[in-house]
Coordinates of N, CA and C in Angstrom, one line a residue:
Q1 N -55.0 88.6 147.2 CA -54.5 87.3 147.5 C -54.1 87.2 149.0
V2 N -54.4 86.1 149.5 CA -54.1 85.8 150.9 C -53.6 84.4 151.1
Q3 N -52.6 84.2 151.9 CA -52.1 82.9 152.2 C -52.4 82.5 153.6
L4 N -52.7 81.3 153.9 CA -53.2 80.9 155.2 C -52.3 79.7 155.7
V5 N -51.9 79.8 156.9 CA -51.1 78.7 157.5 C -51.6 78.4 158.9
E6 N -52.1 77.2 159.1 CA -52.6 76.7 160.4 C -51.6 76.1 161.3
S7 N -51.8 76.2 162.6 CA -51.0 75.5 163.6 C -51.8 75.2 164.8
G8 N -51.2 74.4 165.7 CA -51.9 74.1 167.0 C -52.6 72.8 167.1
G9 N -52.6 72.0 166.0 CA -53.2 70.7 166.1 C -52.4 69.7 166.9
G10 N -53.0 68.6 167.2 CA -52.2 67.6 168.0 C -53.1 66.5 168.5
L11 N -52.6 65.7 169.4 CA -53.3 64.6 170.0 C -53.8 64.9 171.4
V12 N -55.0 64.7 171.6 CA -55.6 65.1 173.0 C -56.6 64.1 173.4
Q13 N -56.8 63.9 174.7 CA -57.8 63.0 175.2 C -59.1 63.6 175.1
A14 N -60.1 62.8 175.1 CA -61.5 63.3 175.1 C -61.7 64.1 176.3
G15 N -62.4 65.2 176.1 CA -62.6 66.2 177.2 C -61.6 67.3 177.3
G16 N -60.5 67.1 176.5 CA -59.4 68.1 176.6 C -59.7 69.3 175.7
S17 N -58.7 70.1 175.6 CA -58.8 71.4 174.8 C -57.6 71.6 173.9
L18 N -57.8 72.3 172.8 CA -56.8 72.7 171.9 C -57.1 74.1 171.4
R19 N -56.1 74.9 171.0 CA -56.3 76.2 170.4 C -55.6 76.2 169.1
L20 N -56.4 76.3 168.0 CA -55.8 76.3 166.7 C -55.6 77.8 166.3
S21 N -54.5 78.0 165.5 CA -54.3 79.4 165.0 C -54.2 79.3 163.5
C22 N -54.5 80.4 162.9 CA -54.4 80.6 161.4 C -53.8 81.9 161.2
A23 N -52.6 81.9 160.6 CA -51.9 83.1 160.2 C -52.1 83.5 158.8
A24 N -52.5 84.7 158.5 CA -52.8 85.1 157.2 C -51.9 86.2 156.7
S25 N -51.5 86.1 155.4 CA -50.6 87.1 154.8 C -51.5 88.2 154.3
G26 N -50.8 89.3 153.9 CA -51.5 90.4 153.2 C -51.9 91.6 154.1
R27 N -52.2 92.7 153.5 CA -52.5 93.9 154.2 C -54.0 94.2 154.5
T28 N -54.8 93.3 153.9 CA -56.2 93.6 153.9 C -57.0 92.6 154.7
F29 N -56.3 92.0 155.7 CA -56.9 90.9 156.5 C -58.3 91.3 157.0
S30 N -58.4 92.5 157.5 CA -59.7 92.9 158.1 C -60.9 92.9 157.1
T31 N -60.6 92.8 155.9 CA -61.7 92.7 154.9 C -62.1 91.3 154.5
Y32 N -61.5 90.3 155.2 CA -61.9 88.9 154.9 C -62.7 88.3 156.1
S33 N -63.7 87.7 155.7 CA -64.4 86.8 156.6 C -63.6 85.5 156.7
M34 N -63.4 85.0 157.9 CA -62.5 83.9 158.1 C -63.3 82.7 158.7
G35 N -63.1 81.5 158.1 CA -63.8 80.3 158.5 C -62.9 79.2 158.9
W36 N -63.4 78.3 159.7 CA -62.7 77.0 159.9 C -63.6 75.9 159.4
F37 N -63.0 75.0 158.7 CA -63.7 73.7 158.2 C -62.9 72.6 158.8
R38 N -63.5 71.4 158.7 CA -62.7 70.2 159.0 C -63.1 69.0 158.1
Q39 N -62.2 68.1 157.9 CA -62.4 67.0 157.0 C -61.7 65.8 157.6
A40 N -62.5 64.8 157.8 CA -62.1 63.5 158.3 C -61.9 62.6 157.1
P41 N -61.0 61.5 157.2 CA -60.7 60.6 156.1 C -62.0 60.0 155.6
G42 N -62.2 60.1 154.3 CA -63.4 59.5 153.6 C -64.6 60.3 153.8
K43 N -64.5 61.5 154.3 CA -65.7 62.3 154.5 C -65.6 63.6 153.8
E44 N -66.7 64.3 153.6 CA -66.7 65.6 152.9 C -66.2 66.7 153.9
R45 N -65.7 67.7 153.4 CA -65.3 68.9 154.2 C -66.5 69.5 154.8
E46 N -66.5 69.8 156.1 CA -67.7 70.4 156.7 C -67.3 71.6 157.5
F47 N -68.3 72.5 157.5 CA -68.2 73.8 158.1 C -68.1 73.6 159.6
V48 N -67.3 74.4 160.3 CA -67.1 74.4 161.7 C -67.6 75.8 162.3
S49 N -66.9 76.8 161.8 CA -67.2 78.2 162.4 C -66.8 79.2 161.4
V50 N -67.3 80.4 161.6 CA -66.9 81.6 160.8 C -67.0 82.9 161.6
I51 N -66.1 83.8 161.3 CA -66.2 85.1 161.9 C -66.2 86.1 160.8
R52 N -67.2 87.0 160.7 CA -67.3 87.9 159.6 C -66.3 89.0 159.7
Y53 N -66.1 89.6 158.5 CA -65.1 90.6 158.4 C -65.5 91.9 159.1
S54 N -66.8 92.2 159.1 CA -67.3 93.4 159.7 C -68.1 93.2 160.9
G55 N -67.7 93.7 162.0 CA -68.4 93.5 163.2 C -68.1 92.3 164.0
G56 N -67.4 91.3 163.3 CA -66.9 90.1 164.0 C -68.0 89.2 164.5
R57 N -69.2 89.2 163.8 CA -70.2 88.3 164.2 C -69.8 86.8 163.9
T58 N -70.1 85.9 164.8 CA -69.7 84.5 164.7 C -70.8 83.6 164.5
Y59 N -70.5 82.5 163.8 CA -71.5 81.4 163.6 C -70.8 80.1 163.8
Y60 N -71.6 79.1 164.2 CA -71.0 77.8 164.5 C -71.9 76.7 164.0
A61 N -71.3 75.5 163.6 CA -72.0 74.3 163.4 C -72.7 73.8 164.6
D62 N -73.8 73.2 164.5 CA -74.5 72.8 165.7 C -73.7 71.8 166.5
S63 N -72.8 71.0 165.8 CA -72.0 70.0 166.5 C -71.0 70.5 167.4
V64 N -70.6 71.8 167.2 CA -69.5 72.4 168.1 C -70.0 73.6 168.9
K65 N -71.3 74.0 168.7 CA -71.8 75.1 169.4 C -71.7 74.9 170.9
G66 N -71.2 75.9 171.6 CA -71.0 75.8 173.1 C -69.7 75.2 173.5
R67 N -69.0 74.6 172.6 CA -67.7 74.0 172.9 C -66.5 74.7 172.2
F68 N -66.7 75.2 171.0 CA -65.7 75.9 170.3 C -66.0 77.4 170.2
T69 N -64.9 78.2 170.2 CA -65.0 79.6 170.1 C -64.0 80.2 169.0
I70 N -64.5 80.9 168.1 CA -63.7 81.5 167.1 C -63.4 83.0 167.4
S71 N -62.2 83.4 167.1 CA -61.9 84.8 167.4 C -60.8 85.3 166.4
R72 N -60.6 86.6 166.3 CA -59.7 87.1 165.3 C -58.9 88.3 165.9
D73 N -57.7 88.5 165.5 CA -56.9 89.6 165.9 C -56.4 90.3 164.6
N74 N -57.1 91.3 164.2 CA -56.8 92.0 162.9 C -55.4 92.6 162.9
A75 N -55.0 93.1 164.1 CA -53.6 93.7 164.1 C -52.5 92.7 163.9
K76 N -52.8 91.4 164.2 CA -51.8 90.4 164.0 C -52.1 89.5 162.8
N77 N -53.2 89.8 162.1 CA -53.6 88.9 160.9 C -53.8 87.5 161.3
M78 N -54.4 87.3 162.5 CA -54.6 85.9 163.0 C -56.1 85.6 163.3
V79 N -56.4 84.4 163.1 CA -57.7 83.9 163.5 C -57.5 82.6 164.4
Y80 N -58.3 82.4 165.4 CA -58.1 81.4 166.3 C -59.4 80.5 166.5
L81 N -59.2 79.3 166.8 CA -60.3 78.4 167.2 C -60.0 77.7 168.5
Q82 N -60.7 78.1 169.6 CA -60.5 77.5 170.9 C -61.5 76.4 170.9
M83 N -60.9 75.2 171.2 CA -61.8 74.0 171.2 C -61.7 73.3 172.6
N84 N -62.8 73.3 173.2 CA -63.0 72.7 174.6 C -63.9 71.5 174.5
G85 N -63.8 70.7 175.5 CA -64.7 69.5 175.5 C -64.6 68.6 174.3
L86 N -63.4 68.4 173.8 CA -63.2 67.7 172.6 C -63.7 66.2 172.7
K87 N -64.3 65.8 171.6 CA -64.8 64.4 171.5 C -64.1 63.7 170.4
P88 N -64.1 62.3 170.4 CA -63.4 61.6 169.4 C -64.0 61.9 168.0
E89 N -65.3 62.3 167.9 CA -65.8 62.6 166.6 C -65.4 64.0 166.1
D90 N -64.6 64.7 166.9 CA -64.0 66.0 166.4 C -62.7 65.7 165.6
T91 N -62.2 64.5 165.6 CA -61.0 64.1 165.0 C -61.1 64.4 163.5
A92 N -60.2 65.2 163.0 CA -60.2 65.6 161.6 C -59.0 66.5 161.3
A93 N -58.8 66.8 160.0 CA -57.9 67.9 159.7 C -58.7 69.2 159.7
Y94 N -58.2 70.2 160.4 CA -58.9 71.5 160.5 C -58.2 72.5 159.6
I95 N -59.1 73.1 158.8 CA -58.6 73.9 157.6 C -59.2 75.3 157.8
C96 N -58.3 76.3 157.7 CA -58.6 77.7 157.7 C -59.0 78.1 156.3
A97 N -60.0 79.0 156.2 CA -60.5 79.5 154.9 C -60.8 81.0 155.0
A98 N -60.7 81.6 153.8 CA -61.0 83.1 153.8 C -61.8 83.5 152.6
R99 N -62.6 84.5 152.8 CA -63.4 85.0 151.7 C -63.5 86.6 151.9
R100 N -63.2 87.3 150.8 CA -63.2 88.7 150.8 C -64.6 89.2 151.1
F101 N -64.8 90.1 152.1 CA -66.0 90.7 152.4 C -67.1 89.6 152.8
D102 N -68.3 89.8 152.3 CA -69.4 89.0 152.8 C -69.8 87.8 151.9
F103 N -70.8 87.0 152.2 CA -71.1 85.8 151.5 C -72.3 86.1 150.6
S104 N -72.3 85.4 149.4 CA -73.3 85.6 148.5 C -74.5 84.7 148.8
V105 N -74.3 83.5 149.4 CA -75.4 82.6 149.7 C -75.3 82.1 151.1
S106 N -74.2 81.4 151.5 CA -74.2 80.9 152.8 C -72.7 80.8 153.3
Y107 N -72.5 81.2 154.5 CA -71.1 81.1 155.1 C -70.7 79.7 155.3
S108 N -71.6 78.7 155.3 CA -71.2 77.3 155.6 C -70.9 76.5 154.3
T109 N -70.9 77.2 153.2 CA -70.7 76.5 151.9 C -69.2 76.6 151.5
V110 N -68.6 75.4 151.2 CA -67.2 75.4 150.8 C -66.9 76.3 149.7
G111 N -67.8 76.4 148.7 CA -67.6 77.2 147.5 C -67.6 78.7 147.7
E112 N -68.0 79.1 148.9 CA -68.0 80.6 149.2 C -66.6 81.1 149.4
Y113 N -65.7 80.2 149.8 CA -64.3 80.6 150.2 C -63.3 80.5 149.1
G114 N -62.5 81.5 148.9 CA -61.6 81.5 147.8 C -60.2 81.1 148.2
Y115 N -59.9 81.1 149.5 CA -58.6 80.8 149.9 C -58.6 79.8 151.1
W116 N -57.6 78.8 151.0 CA -57.6 77.7 151.9 C -56.2 77.5 152.4
G117 N -56.1 77.1 153.7 CA -54.8 76.6 154.2 C -54.6 75.1 153.9
Q118 N -53.5 74.6 154.4 CA -53.2 73.2 154.2 C -53.8 72.3 155.3
G119 N -54.2 72.9 156.4 CA -54.8 72.1 157.5 C -53.8 71.7 158.6
T120 N -54.4 71.5 159.8 CA -53.7 71.0 160.9 C -54.5 69.8 161.5
Q121 N -53.8 68.7 161.8 CA -54.5 67.5 162.3 C -54.9 67.6 163.7
V122 N -56.1 67.3 164.1 CA -56.6 67.2 165.4 C -57.0 65.7 165.6
T123 N -56.5 65.1 166.6 CA -56.9 63.7 166.9 C -57.3 63.6 168.4
V124 N -58.5 63.1 168.6 CA -59.0 63.1 170.0 C -59.2 61.6 170.3
S125 N -58.5 61.1 171.3 CA -58.6 59.7 171.7 C -59.7 59.6 172.8
S126 N -60.2 58.4 172.8 CA -61.3 58.1 173.8 C -60.8 57.5 175.1

């Protein structure tokens, strides 16, 4: 079992930056692949980024590639999402997710993750 708590959201102007944090409980954090998803009102939850449990390999949605960076600190049970060059279309609730070990089908699929945080709101004004 793992519990996830996000922080760091807020209101920012287009072109600005935010750093989201996700704090995870438990002693086995290093065995979890950690992802970020986002969900805007009236839209489906969509994949943003993931960092795998082993080796720390990262993947990004095409819409954020080159602007967002995911990282983790296993000693602190933390995962981060550095977001630069924010655009109004990045406005959404950003949700941290976790899955034990590796993925069965695809890291970008909502159903692959067993644990979810409550989300932190990011609003980008134009």
